[in-house]
Amino acid sequence: MNKYFMFLILVSAALLGGCWDRYELEERAIILALAIDLADESKAAEMPEVTHGKGEFPEQENQRIYKLTAQLAVPGKVMLGPGGGDTNSGDTDWLLVTYGYTMKDALSNLQQELAEKIHLGHIQLIVMSDQIAKNSIEDIMDFLRRDYEIRRTAWVMITEGEAHQILNATPPIQTVPSLYLANTLKEAVKFGKLPKEYLGKVWIDFSDIGVDAIIPLVQPMGDHIRVEGLAYFKEHKMVGKLSPTETGAVLAMQGQNPAGYSNVVQSEDKSGIYMVKPYRRSSDISVKMVDGKPKVFIRVNIEGFIEEEPKSKNLSGEKLEELEKTINKMGKESLEKLIKKLQKDQSDILGIGARVRAYYPKYWNEQIKDDEGWYEVYKDLDIQVSMDYRILRVGMEWK
Amino acid sequence: MKHTDSISSIQVAGIIASTIIGVPLMVLPRFIVAEVGEAAILASVVGLILSSISLIAITELGKKYKEYTIIGCNRLLLGKYIGNLLNVLIIVSMMIVMGLEVRQFAEVLASGLLPNTPIEFSIIIMIFLCTLAGFRNVSTFAYIHFFYLPFLLIPMVFLLFSIKDLETYHLLPVFGHELSLFQFMKGAFLMMAAITNYFVVAMLIPYIKDHENCVKNGIWGLFLGGLAILFCIVMTLGVFGVQELELLYWPVLSLSRIIQIPGEVLSRIDAIILITWIFAVFTTLFSHYFVAVRGTAEIFRTDKFNLISTIMVPFIYVIALIPDNIYEIYDYGINTAFFVLIIYIALPIGLLIIGRIRKRVRVQ
Amino acid sequence: MSPFFKKSNHNTDQTLRYLESKIVNEHKNKPISGSLEDNIQLLKNIFEKDLDYSFRRFELFNQIPSAIIYFQSLVDKEKINQDIIKLLQEHRMVEENKDKIPQYIIENVLYYNDTTTVKDMSKIICAIMQGKAVVFIDGCLEALELDVLQLEKRSIDEPDTERAVRGPRDGFIEQLSINISLLRYRLPIPEFRVEETEVGVRTKTKVAVCYIEDIANPALVEEVKQRIDAIEIDGILDSGYIEQMIEDNPKSPFPQVINTERPTKVVGNLLEGRVAILMNGSPSALVVPATFSQFYQTTEDYNEHWVISSFVRIFRIIALVFSLTFSSIYITFISFHPELIPAKYVVAATSGRHSIPFPVMFEVLMMELSMEVLREASVRMPQQVGGALSIVGVLVVGQAAVQAGFVSPITVVIIGMSTIGSFAVPSYNAANTFRMLRFALILLAGTLGLLGIAIGLMVVVNHMLSLRSFGVPYIAPYAPLNIKALKDSIVRAPFYQLKKRPQNIYPQDQTRMGEMVEDHTDYNFLEERKREKR
């Protein structure tokens, strides 16, 4: 019993001594979103001396100054429950801008301006401008990986132009903009419009040998945003972007479900235009060694249905078969085009290299060895695509 | 020693399982993968099988000398001086391992859960928790392990939620890339070193009711716990891949941060995994402490367990604070683990052989 | 072993003599005098001042001077007049030998059944005090002792603390004999033992140890009797005294003995092989050994369908866990790990809290404390006022506190839930324990966050695992795990699954149910018979 007593003393000592990690919810500055832009060199002069003295930041090549825009939740502005008393007008969020050589540098500067402790545990999304992405995002990712509060399930996005404009989107339906933005992406994944590429997945893709990352691309539209497709990377550099249709093609090759993106198909005789929506996709990426060289076969199976046919009412079994043929040809062409594009930019977002490495380790270790070697091979890799699109249903209309 | 306590061999299995699921669970995938790459799964299976040989030796020894713990066995077979020397070695190594493990625990807390809480405090509170649980009653010791076991295993089911992020190309090739046998065995040894704590069985032998089933059930326990560890290795490797794993300090913690439960009741389940892991740490530390305290008591032929356990607190605390930084902890940890591994494997086998020779000599 | 056995180095008799009544001690082993006047004088000296002391002289068989002595307040006067004095006076003596008169009276004169003869003066004194009438006969060295006790009893009502929707409505009352009758008529078997002992040197309280001889483990019965006999105390006023003195770990906050006012619960436990302890003057019976799972079970569980009972039991456990951990988990989430709250909610939660001046821990502690005060107040209040008070307390004060910005609305919800959870636990004492531990957990959670909760829970669980109640592990059947006994733990399996008595108390006779009978009747046999008739 003495021991219980000592235990009690120990705990109460702690109680008196600190409660070291107790920060009440209202004592935390909850950052919901971060936008990262490139800033001019001139901003270096404006930076406060927080992590380093004036001009004492160690010089290195490719030195960049980041403009960090943070979105904070403002307590007391979001009402509890329906109605919830009188709404004192004002924004539910608060945008703060700081500058820094690195992420932590900028955040330290931000902390200098805030009373509460910065809390990154609820960060919903991180937006980067394509200027940064086209250079390299390795240095940004390091801080995000190292910080224990950041969720691996946060969204990372890239936007063409100014990233902070994304955070300015204040949609009328949601109380907090960044929640709306995160929701937009989450729903997009649910509808099969985007692959599930949250922060943790992007990090894995960056680390993996023979896999390159893709990051969702968004565009500010005033008070809301539009999903623009994907940005694809070569190692840590963004090398190009994919339109929504191409995104659909990537998703099809990855076999991700549920399927999104309807496609327009015109019948051979040009009599009708059909809007076909896939709803189940499966794919198989296999690698075979032919004459000591890898050869890749990508088989895509899609099941879909017809959503719209505005012109001619002439659907029938034969017509569907004919349509399937057309759509298969079309699909194969677009897939091949997409793969050519990716090969040209040396971005292996499908993870073909990882598969070669996994299934033919001997070949890999002898001939390829690392990422550099792989890109050389990948450039002119023989990739065969086949597509099997089946239209099963035509909706509520018979014809 | 006279006693009325007894435990069943199924409880022994539970003790082994809950003991080996412990502190190293968080880091083990990283260390094995860093050593052997994709062959981690195979290496850990081999490690598990090699460990079971040592466990069989311990339980066989128990079958032969039903009345003696390993401490008593050492004294009986090796004589008073050499035996006690080895006993002290066992106890000291247990204390060192415990100290290092409690430090690891505190480090994980400090960098993943409570960054501002002094690690000294979390270290001492954990040691105190072990002393509070008491060492007088062997059946209580068994109950504690058996009771926590489901709480250690069930939360791992949550890790299954990440199965859709599992990539087969992360798991292949199973033999790794350009791996020498030496490297592979080093991976297997890492696995063995992480689960040496099944050695606690050697302190329980006089209390086991059914020695006949002990070998079989002991192996079951080892494989149950080993499977849980293996499951964590497979999931982390499958989701992260070798290159990402090498970058992560605590892969299981990171994995639990990826998982999203449908319905979003909790936005992150890493808290549940962490609590589970705290339970696991407790059961493991408790086993180490048990061996150290009861071993010391047996050397001095006393039953003042409370006194001994209280005296040991500052020693373990000091050991826990020796390493300077997080890299050093693991350097120390792996080195002692290899050393300990040699004792734990060689000792029971050696004792078995000596026992046989002695018998033959006596017969002649 | 109970701590009362550990200190066996002191002299039991000495303590007892020290504790015992001095008057009784003086007359110990002193035979009564042959002279009637001496005896009357002796008792008069002791009881002279007492209001209800009375004695009446009469001539036995119309010839021998005698006296009857009793306490008016304790006896049935009608019985004394009609059944005793009248018969003793009117009878004409046949027996000549004076020494045989008492025996003769018992055998030939009185038809009163609770009659014995005594010689020891100290016993006579005690007997009078316990509502007996004593007849002294001049020249006779034995006195007659007649049990004419009559006490006011209350009716056998349903106990207030253990209400049930379905099941028998009777409950124990203060009189031991009636309580035993309630058990006897449910257990009309020769194996049902009721052994009597006496506890309390001054109160001389009758304590009955009840068990079923061929089910209960003899070692257990022996241990219970030993522990009760070892009690050295001047008096016990309720079975709670005995409970605290025979439990295995007196320092533990957990109840280690079941107490109940329902005869059915006692009978059910006796049938499982447990031992019940009943006491004169207390309506609650004790049952040992107790396991933790019994504190969230009720007898009603066996009366209802097993699916429903299992369902209810699961909810009771959830309520138990709620009442223990809910408020501390809330603290950790809000002030240590807000990243665990879904993002949509955290924004709203900050809004609810931004005007509250106190840290969450303080807020929760304050609310919990006021909840305890309210609870205690409503227990002590007269029933009519109590209801009104709780409404005022909960609705008005709670609402006002929120509006005043004193506590956040979420806190009120959390505290409300954890308090209600503690009331859903059927056993009052187990609920109290958990309520108390809740405060410890709140402090731990407020200091160390999630680690604090984990540590706190482990301390509690480890303590529970180390507890034994009369040699039975407290957490049985979970630890040690007994798969068969799990059928009657969190869930209540159907009766055909419960063929064996619980193994953890080692009953002598393990089977309590026969095999299932195969049903040979046709599915619609009634219709079938009707058709045959036609």
XYZ file of C-alpha atoms in Angstrom, chain C residues 58 72 127 145 152 176 225 236 251 381 406 505:
12
model
C -46.791 -16.960 41.779
C -42.002 -6.189 29.207
C -31.437 -14.701 28.096
C -36.102 -20.361 30.127
C -42.439 -5.372 15.795
C -32.977 -13.310 11.058
C -16.683 -19.836 9.615
C -21.985 -5.121 14.878
C -7.396 -1.808 1.655
C -33.267 14.361 1.098
C -18.822 28.762 -16.743
C -15.529 -21.629 -6.871
